[in-house]
Amino acid sequence: LGEAKNLPTYPGPNKMRDCYCTVNLDQEEVFRTKIVEKSLCPFYGEDFYCEIPRTFRHLSFYIFDRDVFRRDSIIGKVAIQKEDLQKYHNRDTWFQLQHVDADSEVQGKVHLELRLSEVITDTGVVCHKLATRVLECQGLPIVNGQCDPYATVTLAGPSRQSEAKKTKVKKKTNNPHFDEVFYFEVTRPSSYNKKSHFDIEDVDEVDKMEIRVDLWNASNLKFGDEFLGELRLPLKFLRQSSSYEAWYFLQPRDNGNKSLKPDDLGSLRLNVVYTEDHVFSSDYYSPLRDVLLKSADVEPVSASAAHILGEVCREKQEAAIPLVRLFLHYGRIVPFISAIANAEVKRTQDPNTIFRGNSLTSKCIDETMKLAGMHYLQVTLKPIIDEICQVHKPCEIDPVKLKDGENLENNRENLRQYVDRIFTVITKSGVSCPTVMCDIFFSLRESAAKRFQGDLDVRYTAVSSFIFLRFFAPAILSPNLFQLTPHHPDPQTSRTLTLISKTIQTLGSLSKSKSANFKESYMATFYDYFNEQKYADAVKNFLDLISSSGRRDHKSIEQPILLKEGFMIKRAQGRKRFGMKNFKKRWFRLTNHEFTYQKSKGDHPLCSIPIENILAVERLEEESFKMKNMFQVIQPERRVLYIQANNCVEAKDWIDILTKVSQCNKKRLTVYHPSAYLNGHWLCCKATADNTPGCTPCTGGLPANIQLDIDGDRETERIYSLFNLYMPKLEKMQEACGSKSVYDGPEEEEYSTFIIDDPKETYKTLKLIIEGVGTLEQEHAQYKRDKFKKTKYGSQEHPIGDKSFQTYIRQQSEISAHSI
C-alpha cells in the first residue's frame, strides 16, 4: 500500500483529513493501515501479506476519513476483480478512487429454480404459470455489522409488472436458506386446441418478459431497507427447457449514467502480488524433488539443480525463496548453503568483498534468517523497538535538521543510550540464536578462514556481514517488515531508527577505521563514543558464540516465545456456577507454553490454558451463534472455549498456529463437534449428552515445528513453475554445456552468463530437470482437460456471471475440442 493523492478536501475550515486505508476480501476487512493525520496526500508505505482462506470476487481497498464523534466516513475505494489481478502483478499502479454506494457493494450468489408449466383450468382452457423457487443465498454483504436478508420476486414485461412477492426475513445470517416458491401467471388463458404452447402475441410477450429477484437487508433504521443485489433473467431461455435450476452471481442495479466523474476522489498507488498454486499430491513431485534435494551432494555444486535454478532466474531472490523453504522443510538447508557458500568463497579474490554481492548464497541465507530467525528478533529487539516507537525521545544529531527548542547534546545522549541498549541486547543474545543459523555461520566461518588464511578477521566479517548487515540492521531500520511493529513508524521515529541502524551496522562490521565509514561529519563525531576496544571485543565474543560448532544446548533455559496476540471475542466457558454465558472482548496471548486471555493488554490473565491441555482447535459452524469467523479450543473434560476472530484471515492464522503449537500433545482428539452444545443437545448430531464423543473427524495434522509452516509440495510446484517459465534459458544452458565440452577456447558471449564448472555433470542434471518439468507440464494439461469436461456453468462453484470461469472457458476452447 503506497500512498494516496489529491483526496477531496474536508468541508471545514481545516480542509485536511485523517485517513487510513483498509484491505478487504469483497467487503470483509482483513488489514488496516495506521492513520495519517492532516493530509490530503497520505503516505502509508505498508506491506501486508496473507494466505487467502476462501473464494472471493474482488480485492478491495477503502480509504476512510477518521471521525472522532461519528462513524468514520468512506472517501472512496479501489476494487480489483480476481481475474484482473494478474494484469497488475508486482508493479506499482495508480488507481482512481471510485464512489461507494449500495450498487458498488454487491456481492454473493443466489440459487434459483424456475419452472414454466401449462395449467388447465376447470373450464377447459389452458394458461401458463411460472414457479420461481428461491432456495438460498451465499456470501451476502454485511451492512453496518448486521445482515437480516430477504428476497423479493417480480415478473415484469413491457405491458405489465406483477406485484413483488416477498420471502420471510432470515435473521443474523449472510447465508440465508429461504426455500420458498412463488407462482406467476405468464400468459392469458386461451383455448387448449392450439398446437403451440403460446399464440403469436404470447410468444412475443414471453420473450420480452423477465423475472427479477432483489435481495434486501431488513433495516431498523428510518432510511429504509438496504439493497444487497439483484438478478434479472429473461424468460425466453425457458422456451428450450421448461425448468431450469442454477446458481447466479448477484449484480448491481443498472443506474444508467453516474453523475460524478471518477477523478473527483483522488487516487491510490498499490503494488499487488497475487499467486495461485495448483498443487498435486506428493508422489507427482518425487522425480523433481529428488533431483533438487540431492543438490548439496553434487560435485561441483554448480552442476546441481538448485544452483541451476539460481542461474536461469532473472532475480536470485525468485529462486532463493522456494529453495530455502523446500530445504528447510526436509532438513537439508545447512548442507546446501554450506556447499554453495564454499563454492562462492573459492571464487572470491578479495576478503573485503566476501558475501557482499547479491548472489544465490547471500539471498538464501537472508531468506533462512528471515524464516528461522523471526522469533529470535521478537525476543531480542521487540521490547526496545516498542519503547522507541511509544516514547518519541528526540534523537536528531544533524545540526541542520534540529527542531526549535531541541538541544544537540541531549539528543546525542538519547541516541547514545538507545544504541548502547540495543548493542547490549544483541551481543548478549547469542545463546538464543536459532540452531540452524548457528550451523550456517559455523560453515561460513570455516570456509572463509580456510580460503584467506592470512586474514585473521575474515572469520568474523564473513558472519557479521549477515547477522549485523543483513539481519539486525534492516530489522531496526524497517521493523514493520520483520513483524516487530504492526505499521510503518512515523517520520520522527523512522529517523531515530535510521541513525541507530547505521551505528549498529558499523559497530558490527569490525572495519579498521570506523569513523571514515560515514559520509556525514555529525555521524563520525557521534561514533567517537563507541571507539573503545570493549565494543569490538563484545562483537567478537558474540560472533564466536553464534558460529561455534560446540555451542551449548540452550533448550533447558528456553524463554517463552510470544507467537501471536490480539483482541478477539470469546464466549464464557461456564467456569462459574451461575451467570450468563455472554460474549466479551478480550486480549488473547499465545506463547509456546500457554494460551491466555486478559481484559486488556498488559493486565493479569483471567484464564490460562497450558499448551498440553489444547486437545483440538477447529472451526465452529456459523449457525451455532449466528456469528462468522468462529473457532473452538477444546480442552480436557470436553470444556470448550468458543472464540470469534475479527476476520477470515485472522481466524485462519489463529487456528493454524494453535494447531501447530499443540500438534505433539499426546491426548489430541481425533473427532470433534463442528457445532455448539445449546439447549440440551449438540446442534450438529442432535446428541443430548454434553460428553458425547465428536461426530466429525478432526482436520489433518500440520508440521509440529511451530517456527516454520511449509508445504514441501507447494514449494516444489513453485520451483517447477520457475523452471517452466525459464525453459528457453535451460535449453541455452544445455547448448553452453555442449559447446564447452567440445571447445576449450574463449567462451561465446551468449553463454558467458552461466557458471559451468563441469559441463558433463551440468548437462546430466539439466536433462533430469527438463524431463521432470515436461512430465509435470503434461499432468497439469491433463488435469485442466479433465476439469474442463466435468465443470458445469451455473454450479455452486461457478455461478452464472462468473467472469473468471468465462475467461477459463475461452482459454480451454482455444486448446481443446471440447465445448460446454
XYZ file of C-alpha atoms in Angstrom, residues 1-3 20-33 44 46-48 56 58-64 74-81 85 88 93 95-100 105 267-273:
54
model
C 0.000 0.000 0.000
C 1.905 3.039 -1.261
C 0.158 6.397 -0.985
C -6.403 5.284 6.812
C -6.693 2.538 4.204
C -8.175 -0.966 4.588
C -7.636 -4.156 2.572
C -10.817 -6.178 2.025
C -11.764 -9.529 0.507
C -15.014 -8.406 -1.116
C -16.272 -6.346 1.859
C -14.577 -8.228 4.694
C -11.756 -6.145 6.163
C -8.544 -8.156 6.652
C -5.995 -5.367 7.253
C -5.915 -1.693 8.250
C -3.035 0.788 7.914
C 1.329 4.683 4.011
C 2.910 -0.556 4.396
C 3.182 -4.197 3.318
C 0.522 -6.785 4.008
C -13.557 -14.032 -3.375
C -12.901 -8.578 -5.605
C -9.811 -7.463 -3.744
C -10.881 -4.041 -2.473
C -9.095 -1.086 -0.853
C -11.130 1.538 1.009
C -9.900 4.996 2.092
C -11.605 6.148 5.315
C -15.631 6.343 3.397
C -13.963 8.632 0.840
C -13.733 6.051 -1.953
C -12.491 2.625 -2.920
C -10.480 0.637 -5.448
C -11.953 -2.772 -6.331
C -9.890 -5.172 -8.483
C -11.687 -8.210 -9.881
C -5.157 -9.258 -10.557
C -1.229 -5.523 -12.172
C -0.024 1.180 -10.338
C -5.845 3.510 -9.345
C -8.620 6.111 -9.418
C -10.792 6.003 -6.292
C -14.427 5.111 -7.064
C -17.583 6.167 -5.218
C -19.018 3.715 -2.702
C -21.004 -3.122 -2.737
C -6.129 8.069 -6.470
C -4.270 5.310 -4.637
C -0.895 3.719 -5.502
C -0.750 -0.049 -4.999
C 1.576 -2.930 -5.776
C -0.343 -6.226 -5.698
C 1.336 -9.631 -5.932
